[in-house]
PDB file of C-alpha atoms in Angstrom:
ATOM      1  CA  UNK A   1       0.000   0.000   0.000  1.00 54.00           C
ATOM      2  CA  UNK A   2       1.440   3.200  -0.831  1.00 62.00           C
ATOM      3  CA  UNK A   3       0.674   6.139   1.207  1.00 93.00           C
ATOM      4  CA  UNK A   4       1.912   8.771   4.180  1.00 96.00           C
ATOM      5  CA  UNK A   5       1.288   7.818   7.728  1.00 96.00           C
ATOM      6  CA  UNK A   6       1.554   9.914  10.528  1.00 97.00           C
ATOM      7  CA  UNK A   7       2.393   8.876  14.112  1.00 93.00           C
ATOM      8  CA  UNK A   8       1.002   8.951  16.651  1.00 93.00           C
ATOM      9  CA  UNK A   9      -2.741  10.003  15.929  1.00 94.00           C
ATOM     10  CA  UNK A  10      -2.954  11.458  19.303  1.00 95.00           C
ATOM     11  CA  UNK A  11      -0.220  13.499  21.442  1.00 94.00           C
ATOM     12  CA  UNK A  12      -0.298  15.424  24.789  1.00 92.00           C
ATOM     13  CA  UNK A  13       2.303  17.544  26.047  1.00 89.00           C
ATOM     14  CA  UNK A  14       3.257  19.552  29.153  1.00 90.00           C
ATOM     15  CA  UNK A  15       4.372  23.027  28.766  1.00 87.00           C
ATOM     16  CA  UNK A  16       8.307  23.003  28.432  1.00 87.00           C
ATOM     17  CA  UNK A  17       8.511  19.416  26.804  1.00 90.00           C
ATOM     18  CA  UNK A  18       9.558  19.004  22.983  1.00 93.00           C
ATOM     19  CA  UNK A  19       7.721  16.541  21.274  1.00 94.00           C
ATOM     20  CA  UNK A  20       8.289  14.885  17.611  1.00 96.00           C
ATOM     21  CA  UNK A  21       5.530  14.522  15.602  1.00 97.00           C
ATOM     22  CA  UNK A  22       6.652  11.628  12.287  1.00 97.00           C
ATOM     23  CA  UNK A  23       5.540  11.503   9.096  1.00 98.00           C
ATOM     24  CA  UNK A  24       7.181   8.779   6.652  1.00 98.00           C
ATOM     25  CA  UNK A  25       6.000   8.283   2.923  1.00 97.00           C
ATOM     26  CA  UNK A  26       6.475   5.808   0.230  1.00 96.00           C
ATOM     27  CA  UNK A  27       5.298   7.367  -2.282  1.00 96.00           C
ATOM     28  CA  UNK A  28       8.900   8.376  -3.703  1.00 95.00           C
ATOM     29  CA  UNK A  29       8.079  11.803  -3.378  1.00 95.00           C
ATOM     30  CA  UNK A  30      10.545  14.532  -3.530  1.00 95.00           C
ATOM     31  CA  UNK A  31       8.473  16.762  -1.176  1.00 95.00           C
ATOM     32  CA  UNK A  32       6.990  17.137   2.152  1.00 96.00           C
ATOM     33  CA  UNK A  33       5.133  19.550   3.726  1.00 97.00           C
ATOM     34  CA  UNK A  34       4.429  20.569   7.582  1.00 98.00           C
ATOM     35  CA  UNK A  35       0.824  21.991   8.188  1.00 97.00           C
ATOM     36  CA  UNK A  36      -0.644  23.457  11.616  1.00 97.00           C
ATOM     37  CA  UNK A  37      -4.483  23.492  11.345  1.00 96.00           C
ATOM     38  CA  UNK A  38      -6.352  25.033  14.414  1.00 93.00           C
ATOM     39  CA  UNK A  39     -10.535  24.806  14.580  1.00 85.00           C
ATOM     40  CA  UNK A  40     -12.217  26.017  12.095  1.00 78.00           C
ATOM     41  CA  UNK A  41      -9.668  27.677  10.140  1.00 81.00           C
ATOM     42  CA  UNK A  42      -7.552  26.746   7.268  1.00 87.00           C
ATOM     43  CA  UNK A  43      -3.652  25.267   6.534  1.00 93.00           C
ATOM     44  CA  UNK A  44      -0.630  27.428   7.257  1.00 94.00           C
ATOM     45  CA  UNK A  45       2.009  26.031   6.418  1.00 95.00           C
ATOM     46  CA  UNK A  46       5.079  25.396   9.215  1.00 97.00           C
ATOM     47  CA  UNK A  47       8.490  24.199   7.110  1.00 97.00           C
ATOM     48  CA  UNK A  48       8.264  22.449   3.594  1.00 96.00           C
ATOM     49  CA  UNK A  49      11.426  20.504   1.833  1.00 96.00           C
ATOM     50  CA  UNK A  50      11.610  20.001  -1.612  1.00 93.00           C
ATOM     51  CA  UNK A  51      15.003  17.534  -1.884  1.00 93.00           C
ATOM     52  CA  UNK A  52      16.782  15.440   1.005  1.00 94.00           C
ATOM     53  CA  UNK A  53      18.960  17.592   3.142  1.00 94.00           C
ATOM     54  CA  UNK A  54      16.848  21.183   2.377  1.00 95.00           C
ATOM     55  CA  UNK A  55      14.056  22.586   3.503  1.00 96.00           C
ATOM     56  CA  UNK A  56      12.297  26.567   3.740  1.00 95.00           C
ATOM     57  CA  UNK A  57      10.798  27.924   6.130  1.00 96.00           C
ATOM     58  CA  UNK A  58       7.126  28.629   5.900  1.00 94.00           C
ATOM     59  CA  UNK A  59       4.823  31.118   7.168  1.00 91.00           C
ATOM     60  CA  UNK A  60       4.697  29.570  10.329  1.00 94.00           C
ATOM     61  CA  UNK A  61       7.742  28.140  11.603  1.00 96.00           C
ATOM     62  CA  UNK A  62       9.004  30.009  14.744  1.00 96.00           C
ATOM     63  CA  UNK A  63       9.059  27.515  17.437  1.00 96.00           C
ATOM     64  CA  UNK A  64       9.258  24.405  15.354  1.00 97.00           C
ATOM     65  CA  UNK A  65      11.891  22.181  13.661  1.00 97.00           C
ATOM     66  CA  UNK A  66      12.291  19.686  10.804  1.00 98.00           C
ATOM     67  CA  UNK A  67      14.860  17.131   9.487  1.00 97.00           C
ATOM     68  CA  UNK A  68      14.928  15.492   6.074  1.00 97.00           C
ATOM     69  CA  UNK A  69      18.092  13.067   6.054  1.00 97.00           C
ATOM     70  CA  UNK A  70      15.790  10.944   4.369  1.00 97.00           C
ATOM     71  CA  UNK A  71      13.632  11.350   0.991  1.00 97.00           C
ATOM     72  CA  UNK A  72      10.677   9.057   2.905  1.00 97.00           C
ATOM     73  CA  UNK A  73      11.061  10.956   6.256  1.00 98.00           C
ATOM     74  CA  UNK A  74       9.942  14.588   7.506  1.00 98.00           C
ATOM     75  CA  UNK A  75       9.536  14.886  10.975  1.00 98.00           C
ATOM     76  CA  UNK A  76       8.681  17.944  13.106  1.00 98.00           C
ATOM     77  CA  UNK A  77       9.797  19.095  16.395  1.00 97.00           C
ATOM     78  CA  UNK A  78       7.503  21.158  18.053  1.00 96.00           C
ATOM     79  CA  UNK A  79      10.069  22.951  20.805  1.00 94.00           C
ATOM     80  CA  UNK A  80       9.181  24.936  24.190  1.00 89.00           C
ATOM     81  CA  UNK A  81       9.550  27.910  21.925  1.00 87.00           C
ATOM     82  CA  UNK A  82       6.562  27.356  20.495  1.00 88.00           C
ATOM     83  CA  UNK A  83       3.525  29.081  22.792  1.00 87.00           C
ATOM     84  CA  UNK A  84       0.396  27.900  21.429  1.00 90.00           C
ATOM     85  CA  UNK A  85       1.080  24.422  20.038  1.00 93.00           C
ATOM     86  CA  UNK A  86      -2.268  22.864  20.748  1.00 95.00           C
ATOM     87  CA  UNK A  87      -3.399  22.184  16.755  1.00 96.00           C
ATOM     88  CA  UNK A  88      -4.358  19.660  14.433  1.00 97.00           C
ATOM     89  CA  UNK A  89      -0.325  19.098  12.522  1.00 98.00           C
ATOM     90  CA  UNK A  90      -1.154  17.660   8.924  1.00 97.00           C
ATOM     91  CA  UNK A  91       2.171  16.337   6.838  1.00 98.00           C
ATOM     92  CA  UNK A  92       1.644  16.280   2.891  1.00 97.00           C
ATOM     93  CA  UNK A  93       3.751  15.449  -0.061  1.00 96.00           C
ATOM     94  CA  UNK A  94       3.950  15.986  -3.796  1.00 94.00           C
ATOM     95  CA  UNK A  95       6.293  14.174  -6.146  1.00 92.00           C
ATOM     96  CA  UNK A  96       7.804  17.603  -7.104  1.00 86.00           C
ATOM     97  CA  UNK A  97       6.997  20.861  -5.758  1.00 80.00           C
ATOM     98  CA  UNK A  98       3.708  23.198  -6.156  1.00 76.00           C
ATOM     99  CA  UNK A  99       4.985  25.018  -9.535  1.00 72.00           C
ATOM    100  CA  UNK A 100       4.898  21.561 -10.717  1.00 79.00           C
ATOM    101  CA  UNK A 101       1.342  20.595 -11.177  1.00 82.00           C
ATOM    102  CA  UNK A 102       1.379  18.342  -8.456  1.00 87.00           C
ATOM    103  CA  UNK A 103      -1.285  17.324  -6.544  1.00 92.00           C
ATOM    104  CA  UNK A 104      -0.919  16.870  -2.491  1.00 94.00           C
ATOM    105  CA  UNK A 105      -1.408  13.460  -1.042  1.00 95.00           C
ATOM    106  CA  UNK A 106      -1.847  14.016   3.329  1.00 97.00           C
ATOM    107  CA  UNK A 107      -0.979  12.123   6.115  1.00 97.00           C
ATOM    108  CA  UNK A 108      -4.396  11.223   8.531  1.00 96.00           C
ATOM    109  CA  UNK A 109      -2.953  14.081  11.240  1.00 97.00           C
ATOM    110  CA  UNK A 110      -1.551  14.328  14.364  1.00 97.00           C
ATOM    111  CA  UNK A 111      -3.378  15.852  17.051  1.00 96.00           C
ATOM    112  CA  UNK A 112      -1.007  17.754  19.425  1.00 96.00           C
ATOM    113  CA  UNK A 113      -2.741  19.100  22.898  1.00 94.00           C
ATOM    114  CA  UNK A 114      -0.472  20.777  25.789  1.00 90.00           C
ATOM    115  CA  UNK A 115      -1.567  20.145  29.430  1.00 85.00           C
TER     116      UNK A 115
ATOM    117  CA  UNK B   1      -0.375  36.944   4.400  1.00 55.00           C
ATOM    118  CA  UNK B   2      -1.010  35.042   0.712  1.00 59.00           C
ATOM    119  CA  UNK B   3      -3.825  32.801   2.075  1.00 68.00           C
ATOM    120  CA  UNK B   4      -6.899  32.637  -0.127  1.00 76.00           C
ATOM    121  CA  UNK B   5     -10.648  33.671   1.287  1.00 85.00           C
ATOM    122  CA  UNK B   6     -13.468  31.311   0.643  1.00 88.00           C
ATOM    123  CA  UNK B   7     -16.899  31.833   0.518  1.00 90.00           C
ATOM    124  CA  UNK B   8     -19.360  30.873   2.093  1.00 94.00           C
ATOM    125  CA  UNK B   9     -17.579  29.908   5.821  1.00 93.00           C
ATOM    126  CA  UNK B  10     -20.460  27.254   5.934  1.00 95.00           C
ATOM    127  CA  UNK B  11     -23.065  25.952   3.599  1.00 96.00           C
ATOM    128  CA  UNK B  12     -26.127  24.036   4.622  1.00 97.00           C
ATOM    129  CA  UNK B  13     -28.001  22.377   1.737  1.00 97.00           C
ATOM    130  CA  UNK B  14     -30.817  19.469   0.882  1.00 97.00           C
ATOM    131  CA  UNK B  15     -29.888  16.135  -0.542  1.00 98.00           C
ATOM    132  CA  UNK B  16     -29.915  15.931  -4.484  1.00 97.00           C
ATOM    133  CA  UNK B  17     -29.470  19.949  -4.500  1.00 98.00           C
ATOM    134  CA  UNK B  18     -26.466  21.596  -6.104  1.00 98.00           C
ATOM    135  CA  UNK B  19     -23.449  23.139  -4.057  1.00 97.00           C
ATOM    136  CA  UNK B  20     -21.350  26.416  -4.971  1.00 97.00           C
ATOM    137  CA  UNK B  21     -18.545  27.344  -2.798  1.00 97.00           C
ATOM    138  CA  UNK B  22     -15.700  30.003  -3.959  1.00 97.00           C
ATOM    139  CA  UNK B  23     -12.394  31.448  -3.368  1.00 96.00           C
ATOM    140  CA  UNK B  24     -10.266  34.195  -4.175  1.00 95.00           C
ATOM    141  CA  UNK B  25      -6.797  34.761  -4.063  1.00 93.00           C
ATOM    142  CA  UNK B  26      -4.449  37.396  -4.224  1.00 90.00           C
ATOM    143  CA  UNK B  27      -1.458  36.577  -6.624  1.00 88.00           C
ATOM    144  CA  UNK B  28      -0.717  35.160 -10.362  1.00 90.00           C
ATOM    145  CA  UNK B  29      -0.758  31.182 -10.055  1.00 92.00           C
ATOM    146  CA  UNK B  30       0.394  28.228 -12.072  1.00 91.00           C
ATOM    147  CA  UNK B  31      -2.585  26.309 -11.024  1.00 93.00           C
ATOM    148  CA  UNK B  32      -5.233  25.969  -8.092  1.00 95.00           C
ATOM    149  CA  UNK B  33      -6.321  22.865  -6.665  1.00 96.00           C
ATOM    150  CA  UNK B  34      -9.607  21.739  -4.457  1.00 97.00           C
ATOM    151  CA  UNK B  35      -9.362  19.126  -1.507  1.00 97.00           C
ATOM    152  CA  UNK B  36     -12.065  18.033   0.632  1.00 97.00           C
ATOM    153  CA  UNK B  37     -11.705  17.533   4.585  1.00 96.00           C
ATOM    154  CA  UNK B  38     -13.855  14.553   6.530  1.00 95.00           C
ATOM    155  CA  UNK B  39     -13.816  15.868  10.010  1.00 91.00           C
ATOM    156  CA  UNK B  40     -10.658  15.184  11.936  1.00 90.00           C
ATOM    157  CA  UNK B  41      -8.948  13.724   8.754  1.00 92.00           C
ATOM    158  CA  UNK B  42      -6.677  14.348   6.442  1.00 94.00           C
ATOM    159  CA  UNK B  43      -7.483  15.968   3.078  1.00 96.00           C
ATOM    160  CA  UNK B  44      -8.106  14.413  -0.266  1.00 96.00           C
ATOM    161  CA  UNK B  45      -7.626  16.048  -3.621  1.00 96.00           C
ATOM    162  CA  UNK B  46     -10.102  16.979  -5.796  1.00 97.00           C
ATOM    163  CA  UNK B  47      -9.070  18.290  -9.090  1.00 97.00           C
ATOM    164  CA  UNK B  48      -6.662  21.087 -10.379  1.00 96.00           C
ATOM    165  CA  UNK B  49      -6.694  23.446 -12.686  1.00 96.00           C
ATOM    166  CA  UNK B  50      -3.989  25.322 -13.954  1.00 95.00           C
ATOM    167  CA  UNK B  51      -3.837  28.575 -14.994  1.00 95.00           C
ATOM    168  CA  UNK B  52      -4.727  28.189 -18.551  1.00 95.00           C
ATOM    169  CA  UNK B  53      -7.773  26.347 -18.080  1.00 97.00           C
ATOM    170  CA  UNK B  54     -11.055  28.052 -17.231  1.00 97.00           C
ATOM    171  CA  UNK B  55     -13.578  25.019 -16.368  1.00 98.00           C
ATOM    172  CA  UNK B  56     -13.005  21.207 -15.483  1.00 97.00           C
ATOM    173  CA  UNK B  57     -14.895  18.404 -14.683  1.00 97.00           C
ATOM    174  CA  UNK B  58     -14.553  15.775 -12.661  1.00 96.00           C
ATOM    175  CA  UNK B  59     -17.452  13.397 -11.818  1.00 97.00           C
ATOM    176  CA  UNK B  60     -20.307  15.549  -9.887  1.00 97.00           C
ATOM    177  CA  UNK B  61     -17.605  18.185  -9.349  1.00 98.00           C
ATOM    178  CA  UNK B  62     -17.259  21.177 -11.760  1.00 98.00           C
ATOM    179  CA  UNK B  63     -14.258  23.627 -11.136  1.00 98.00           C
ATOM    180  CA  UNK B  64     -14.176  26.691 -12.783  1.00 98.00           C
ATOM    181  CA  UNK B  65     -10.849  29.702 -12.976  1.00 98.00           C
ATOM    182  CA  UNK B  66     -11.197  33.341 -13.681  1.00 97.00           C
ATOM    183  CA  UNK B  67      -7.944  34.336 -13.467  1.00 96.00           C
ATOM    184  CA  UNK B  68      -8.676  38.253 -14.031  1.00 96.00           C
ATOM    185  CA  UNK B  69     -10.400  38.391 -11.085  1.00 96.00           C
ATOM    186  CA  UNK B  70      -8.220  35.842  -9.118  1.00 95.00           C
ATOM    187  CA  UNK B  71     -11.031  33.526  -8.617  1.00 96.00           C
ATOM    188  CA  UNK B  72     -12.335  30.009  -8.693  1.00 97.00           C
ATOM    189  CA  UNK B  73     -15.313  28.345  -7.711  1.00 98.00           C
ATOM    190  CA  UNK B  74     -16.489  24.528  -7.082  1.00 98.00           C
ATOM    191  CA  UNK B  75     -20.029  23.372  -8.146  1.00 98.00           C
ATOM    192  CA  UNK B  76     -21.205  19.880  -6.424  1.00 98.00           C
ATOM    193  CA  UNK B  77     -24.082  18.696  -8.501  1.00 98.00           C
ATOM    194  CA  UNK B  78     -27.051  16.590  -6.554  1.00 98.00           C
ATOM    195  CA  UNK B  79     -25.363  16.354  -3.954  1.00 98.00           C
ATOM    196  CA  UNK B  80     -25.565  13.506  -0.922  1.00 97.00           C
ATOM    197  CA  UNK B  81     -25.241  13.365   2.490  1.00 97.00           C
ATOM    198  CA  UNK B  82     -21.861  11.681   2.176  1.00 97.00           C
ATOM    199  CA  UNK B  83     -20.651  15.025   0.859  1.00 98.00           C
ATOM    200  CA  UNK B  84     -20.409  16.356   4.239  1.00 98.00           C
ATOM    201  CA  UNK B  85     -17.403  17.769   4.832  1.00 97.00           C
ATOM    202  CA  UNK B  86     -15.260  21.163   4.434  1.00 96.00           C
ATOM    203  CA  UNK B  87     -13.754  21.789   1.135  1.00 97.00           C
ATOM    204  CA  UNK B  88     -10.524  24.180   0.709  1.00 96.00           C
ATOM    205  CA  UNK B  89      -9.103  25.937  -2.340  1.00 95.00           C
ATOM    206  CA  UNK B  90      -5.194  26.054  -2.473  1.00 94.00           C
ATOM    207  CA  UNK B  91      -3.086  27.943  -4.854  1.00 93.00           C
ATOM    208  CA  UNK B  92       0.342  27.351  -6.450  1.00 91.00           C
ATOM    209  CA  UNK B  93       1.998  30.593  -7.416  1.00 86.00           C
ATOM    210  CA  UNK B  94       3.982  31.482 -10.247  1.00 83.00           C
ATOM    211  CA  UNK B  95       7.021  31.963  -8.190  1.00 79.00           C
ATOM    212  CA  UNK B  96       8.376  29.441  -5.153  1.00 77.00           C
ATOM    213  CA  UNK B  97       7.135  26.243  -4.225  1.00 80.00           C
ATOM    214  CA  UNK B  98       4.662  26.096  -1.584  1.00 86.00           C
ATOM    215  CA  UNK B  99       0.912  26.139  -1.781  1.00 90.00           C
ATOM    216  CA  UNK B 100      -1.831  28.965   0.130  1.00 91.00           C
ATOM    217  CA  UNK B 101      -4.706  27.041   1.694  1.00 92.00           C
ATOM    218  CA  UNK B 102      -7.976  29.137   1.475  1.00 89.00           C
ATOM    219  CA  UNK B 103     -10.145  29.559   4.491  1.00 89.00           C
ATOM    220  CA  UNK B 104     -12.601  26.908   3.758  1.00 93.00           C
ATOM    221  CA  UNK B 105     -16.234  26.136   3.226  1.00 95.00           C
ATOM    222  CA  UNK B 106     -18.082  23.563   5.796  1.00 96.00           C
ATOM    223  CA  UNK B 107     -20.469  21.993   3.838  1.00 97.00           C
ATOM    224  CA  UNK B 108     -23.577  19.924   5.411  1.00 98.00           C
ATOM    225  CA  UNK B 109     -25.913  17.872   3.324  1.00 98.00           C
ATOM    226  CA  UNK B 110     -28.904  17.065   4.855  1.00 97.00           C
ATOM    227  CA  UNK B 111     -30.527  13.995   4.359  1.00 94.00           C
TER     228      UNK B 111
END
């Protein structure tokens, strides 16, 4: 089955912790995409990576953190730094960037709540 | 901010009726794409159309671009319960490589 999977579904953190949120594809695609999604509202987008070893920051990303040492793997750190990180975190990829004509394929979500 | 608007925020229609939902945005794009949202899920894509085009068609779904006044809008024909959900526009622009989510439309069919 190809696809991109998201772990864990559910995540609770206290204030001061950093937490990793994972997202792995194997769908061969070149890039991945962080999204924070709070209630009601729509996708901003946190860090995005078009190759392995690069990545941009995105309208969002103060606080947060990626990696891509891997073309399958895009994880996000969500650090102390960050002060409101209660949100809905969606991870997407496309087999080339978004000048390319590429549709998005998302993860199920990660649901991040601080205590 | 380069985030699209959409229009309505929420959209409350009979079974077998037709849907419109719409969204503007603010720069030139290569293409703009529609994805649908099941509550608490990821989102699915829809269709794209690129900047060239100015109507598509996809099963029930009709997408159509006006890109003079930076504008698109989905039609759902008859439309079913099962096409409860929220439904967001995002746009590709001509320059970088990142996509603008729109606002989004929530969109309840009632049986």
């Amino acid at each position: 089955d190809g696809g991109i999977t998201q772990s864990p579904k559910y995540l609770f953190r206290k204030e001061g912790q950093n937490v990793t949120l994972s997202c792995e594809q194997n769908l061969n695609h070149d890039a991945m995409y962080w999204y924070r999604q709070d209630p009601g509202q729509g996708l901003r987008l946190i860090y995005y990576s078009q190759i392995v070893n690069d990545f941009q920051k995105g309208d969002i990303a103060e606080g947060y953190s990626v990696s891509r040492e891997k073309k399958e793997s895009f994880p996000l750190t969500v650090t102390s730094a960050q002060k409101n990180p209660t949100a809905f975190y969606l991870c997407a990829s496309s087999i080339r960037g978004a000048a390319s004509n590429n549709e998005q394929f998302f993860g199920p979500g990660t649901r991040l709540t601080v205590l | 901010s380069q985030q699209g608007e959409e229009d309505p925020q929420a959209l409350s229609i009979q079974e077998g009726e037709n849907a419109t939902m719409n969204c503007s945005y603010k720069t030139s794009i290569n293409n703009l794409q529609w994805y649908r949202q099941n509550s608490g899920r990821g989102l699915v894509h829809l269709i794209l159309i690129r900047s060239n085009e100015r109507e598509k068609h996809s099963g029930r779904l009709r997408v159509t671009l006006d890109t003079s006044k930076k504008s698109s809008s989905l039609l759902i024909t008859a439309s079913r319960a099962a096409d409860t959900a929220s439904y967001f526009c995002a746009t590709a622009p001509n320059t970088g490589n990142q996509f603008y989510f729109g606002t989004g439309t929530s969109l309840t069919v009632i049986p």
